[in-house]
């Protein structure tokens, strides 16, 4: 199968989550909606169900969700609820609501109240002090609760063996996505920003074994190509989500490729594997969460050192990018609060960047387009 | 060797501006129509500038469009560029020693850092009308004065009135409240200018101010805002009678470069 055909398949899946949900339901499978961030999807997979990522929508307008949400809730969370209320996600058999940010915490109760008897809503509170014995025990306790509730929806208890197998499936999937990100940089003439986004986005709407098989096939074909001699510029993207096709098309029109990303919806979601040798698979998942690092949303005991800012700035240097584009989600307090530190690290290393204010209800991209075009000019001058 | 004529078109959100340059140096003609993107303004500005120069589109060696509505002219222009690059180029032409350009347009604010005539960094305002030309339009309407009179009226202020720089809607409410309390309009206008200056200063400091500082865009014609900004930044600000044409000038200069490349 040609690379373009494979890329088109991912594009089709990424653009049609409802169709994908119907596909799995047609196979008699149960599906669980998974809200951001860091839900242990492995437990859903181990229960024989399909995890379904819920990161809002670029096509919908917030209407019914306004009944439940404050206006300053981010559009990702509001549009996830909208899709549960307007019937788009009626096929789901339940949802998991992690609560790692200040919007998602109260929002979890909006989901619970609004769903009522429609579907089970599984509450998940990750600890910020996640490293020591107590933090790990807390994570295990939370995950155990999620496991029990998922087992109830699946109609069977989730075994340790099934979780161990799920960890292997997910590690393999994460490795394939990390490999794809590198290949996309080497072959940015073929894997354009829009196509790169679609490949990574499709992962949220596919059973991971199926997705990984497809992605490994794509990676194998990409690896056969000679590394492209890119004449344009390259950037690292950062933020919660940057999947808007119109914004990504602006990158392409201005010859900007994406060398790597620090995006929650993309690489931040598959940077860290879980141990396959840990005797207790629940502890393996808890330790995986503890091992997550350089993240806007997670507590860093050494935060005064600006490790995260330097990590991202180094990513720009090491990936061969000339600058960074930050997609600042409107009303995202963690990203806004972290921005000055990221800016300092980038400025200290002489890395140009732009901050684009976005939300998922944006329909006019004039200002963002101007900023991207001007940034391309700046990067070109700096080359 | 025959002269090279280039046309720069800046289609802004509230005005359309054109400049015809001869050999990248001499301004042959210019035009300004007070309506911008999505209106008849761009075409009228082009027709006017060509008429003023007594020339035709075919006599232009290169046409470059910039500004918010630049993409709408792709049938007519040979190329389009972002207005940030064009403002940097135009300001460098007018003031060769410039390092910081503050451009306040109809619906956005841009601060550009320039090195050797080239933009090396920039900041734009968030999606918010506060601190923009639109902010001043709204305030002028509430105060029942012409926007072009704001500078003159603000200069007659006797005392300072605080106006919020956070939000146009809230600031409008504050102005109405001040009017209902009988506050002098000139004092309110002075407060509005300081509000704009405060907002823009934050943006300038994000990028780092390096003299010489030049202000471009329609709002640069408002002496009240320029003075308020000079006070906030503690730095003199240069303006030009061509301030509103600066984007079109930069576009015409880039067009001249492109025409020279083409003719080689």
XYZ file of C-alpha atoms in Angstrom, chain B:
264
model
C 17.557 51.181 -18.565
C 13.864 51.907 -18.063
C 12.458 52.703 -14.659
C 10.856 49.991 -12.496
C 7.406 50.787 -11.152
C 5.954 48.748 -8.305
C 2.619 48.886 -6.554
C 2.138 48.053 -2.874
C -1.419 47.498 -1.640
C -2.251 47.322 2.058
C -5.800 46.075 2.634
C -6.399 46.683 6.322
C -9.467 45.943 8.382
C -10.654 49.553 8.258
C -8.797 51.194 5.342
C -7.207 50.373 1.986
C -3.906 52.035 1.086
C -1.768 51.976 -2.075
C 1.639 53.321 -3.032
C 3.386 53.325 -6.405
C 7.173 53.466 -6.208
C 9.641 54.289 -8.945
C 12.899 52.323 -8.753
C 12.291 51.457 -5.098
C 12.980 55.043 -4.023
C 10.558 57.638 -5.263
C 6.892 57.719 -4.268
C 5.038 58.422 -7.494
C 1.484 58.270 -6.141
C -0.515 57.140 -3.168
C -4.153 56.597 -2.265
C -6.212 55.868 0.817
C -9.843 54.766 1.001
C -11.483 54.639 4.419
C -12.896 51.130 4.103
C -10.911 47.929 4.067
C -11.160 44.164 3.625
C -14.403 42.816 2.211
C -15.509 46.180 0.762
C -15.048 48.098 -2.494
C -12.160 49.900 -0.767
C -9.234 47.876 -2.150
C -10.354 48.219 -5.774
C -11.124 51.915 -5.326
C -7.708 52.484 -3.748
C -6.021 50.737 -6.676
C -8.056 52.675 -9.246
C -7.256 55.938 -7.467
C -3.514 55.367 -7.148
C -3.247 54.365 -10.804
C -5.250 57.442 -11.806
C -3.077 59.666 -9.590
C 0.030 58.282 -11.284
C -1.611 58.351 -14.697
C -0.549 54.748 -15.172
C -2.167 51.346 -15.713
C -1.879 48.011 -13.926
C 0.030 46.686 -16.937
C 2.722 49.310 -16.393
C 3.417 47.991 -12.927
C 6.424 45.662 -12.927
C 5.318 43.947 -9.753
C 2.275 44.227 -7.485
C 2.424 43.016 -3.898
C -0.540 42.845 -1.529
C -0.403 42.919 2.250
C -2.726 43.504 5.191
C -5.680 41.632 6.617
C -7.394 41.339 3.217
C -4.270 40.510 1.203
C -5.529 37.102 0.101
C -8.562 38.628 -1.590
C -6.294 40.317 -4.156
C -4.454 37.293 -5.405
C -6.024 37.639 -8.856
C -4.584 41.119 -9.137
C -1.376 41.008 -7.127
C 1.692 38.997 -8.098
C 2.415 38.052 -4.519
C 1.153 38.573 -0.970
C 3.125 39.010 2.238
C 2.221 39.484 5.880
C 1.760 43.077 6.955
C 4.311 42.594 9.726
C 7.138 42.092 7.254
C 5.879 45.019 5.166
C 5.593 47.355 8.148
C 9.140 46.460 9.154
C 10.360 47.213 5.657
C 8.430 50.448 5.338
C 9.564 51.746 8.730
C 13.198 50.894 7.930
C 12.907 52.861 4.694
C 11.517 55.913 6.494
C 13.741 55.609 9.569
C 16.911 53.607 8.793
C 17.967 53.542 12.479
C 14.717 51.936 13.671
C 14.869 48.909 15.993
C 11.320 48.848 17.347
C 8.121 49.393 15.366
C 4.783 49.795 17.112
C 1.949 49.387 14.650
C -1.544 50.023 15.943
C -4.067 49.200 13.287
C -7.827 48.942 13.139
C -8.126 45.613 14.900
C -4.714 44.586 16.113
C -1.456 45.762 17.612
C 1.946 44.575 16.495
C 5.366 45.254 17.916
C 8.288 44.428 15.652
C 11.970 44.134 16.451
C 14.198 45.181 13.568
C 17.869 44.457 12.971
C 19.579 45.876 9.897
C 16.258 46.661 8.289
C 14.894 43.142 8.778
C 12.232 41.923 11.217
C 13.838 39.429 13.605
C 11.049 39.071 16.177
C 7.510 40.278 16.763
C 4.558 40.228 19.132
C 0.878 40.565 18.305
C -2.001 41.329 20.624
C -4.345 38.573 21.736
C -7.755 38.350 20.108
C -9.051 41.420 21.866
C -9.947 44.909 20.715
C -8.438 46.664 23.749
C -5.563 48.904 22.698
C -6.478 48.881 19.002
C -7.926 51.432 16.613
C -11.307 49.794 17.112
C -11.068 50.622 20.812
C -10.640 54.306 19.948
C -13.512 54.145 17.422
C -15.844 52.761 20.087
C -14.790 55.392 22.622
C -15.137 58.252 20.113
C -18.686 57.120 19.342
C -19.622 57.026 23.028
C -18.101 60.487 23.544
C -19.826 61.852 20.422
C -16.568 63.161 18.950
C -14.728 62.375 15.726
C -11.898 59.892 16.104
C -9.546 62.274 14.302
C -10.267 64.929 16.971
C -9.258 62.704 19.900
C -5.618 63.846 19.888
C -6.496 67.533 19.916
C -9.177 67.165 22.602
C -7.011 64.949 24.818
C -4.293 67.630 24.779
C -6.704 70.010 26.547
C -7.079 67.671 29.528
C -6.503 69.196 32.957
C -6.494 66.044 35.081
C -6.065 62.295 34.801
C -9.022 59.933 34.658
C -8.318 56.215 34.964
C -9.833 54.038 32.224
C -9.423 50.258 32.197
C -7.065 48.737 29.655
C -8.424 45.227 30.065
C -11.497 45.135 27.887
C -13.213 47.421 25.362
C -16.672 46.590 26.690
C -15.745 47.298 30.308
C -13.856 50.461 29.305
C -16.926 51.651 27.406
C -19.000 51.192 30.560
C -16.412 53.188 32.513
C -16.541 56.021 29.986
C -20.349 56.121 30.179
C -20.081 56.153 33.957
C -17.572 59.049 33.836
C -19.839 60.984 31.458
C -22.813 60.486 33.766
C -20.730 61.894 36.634
C -20.041 64.982 34.557
C -16.334 64.375 33.990
C -14.846 66.581 31.301
C -14.631 64.826 27.935
C -11.038 65.949 27.415
C -9.993 64.296 30.681
C -11.775 61.091 29.690
C -10.053 61.139 26.291
C -6.702 61.596 27.997
C -7.508 58.572 30.165
C -8.413 56.572 27.053
C -5.063 57.428 25.446
C -3.248 56.326 28.596
C -5.280 53.135 28.573
C -4.170 52.343 25.020
C -0.578 53.205 25.902
C -0.659 50.956 28.956
C -1.932 48.030 26.916
C 0.609 48.494 24.145
C 3.483 49.013 26.578
C 2.977 45.501 27.943
C 3.361 44.130 24.439
C 6.473 46.258 23.804
C 8.151 45.000 26.962
C 7.410 41.389 26.049
C 9.650 41.753 23.041
C 12.061 44.239 24.608
C 12.227 47.876 23.532
C 15.320 48.993 21.632
C 15.506 52.615 20.387
C 14.899 54.052 17.839
C 11.175 53.504 18.206
C 8.792 54.193 15.338
C 5.023 54.138 15.446
C 3.028 53.282 12.326
C -0.613 52.601 11.468
C -3.611 54.892 11.601
C -3.477 55.396 15.370
C -0.006 56.969 15.028
C -1.850 60.060 13.736
C -3.370 60.467 17.196
C -0.844 62.676 19.000
C -2.486 61.865 22.340
C -1.710 58.164 22.039
C 1.838 58.876 20.809
C 2.509 61.173 23.774
C 0.992 58.725 26.253
C 3.165 55.967 24.813
C 6.283 58.134 24.987
C 5.524 58.757 28.653
C 4.868 55.068 29.399
C 7.969 53.892 27.534
C 10.084 56.855 28.606
C 11.406 57.089 25.078
C 10.806 59.375 22.085
C 8.696 57.885 19.323
C 9.107 58.786 15.659
C 6.121 59.091 13.380
C 5.820 60.040 9.730
C 3.190 61.811 7.625
C 3.189 58.523 5.706
C 2.320 56.533 8.802
C -0.915 55.128 7.393
C 0.841 54.181 4.166
C 3.702 52.394 5.872
C 2.428 48.865 5.113
C 1.771 49.760 1.474
C 5.207 51.357 1.275
C 6.836 48.183 2.603
C 4.824 46.132 0.113
C 5.961 48.371 -2.753
C 9.589 48.008 -1.591
C 9.342 44.204 -1.464
C 7.675 44.378 -4.885
C 10.631 46.372 -6.181
C 13.030 43.678 -4.891
C 10.942 41.003 -6.611
C 10.810 43.012 -9.842
C 14.595 43.417 -9.812
C 15.024 39.646 -9.325
C 12.581 39.003 -12.149
C 14.360 41.322 -14.564
C 17.801 39.744 -13.967
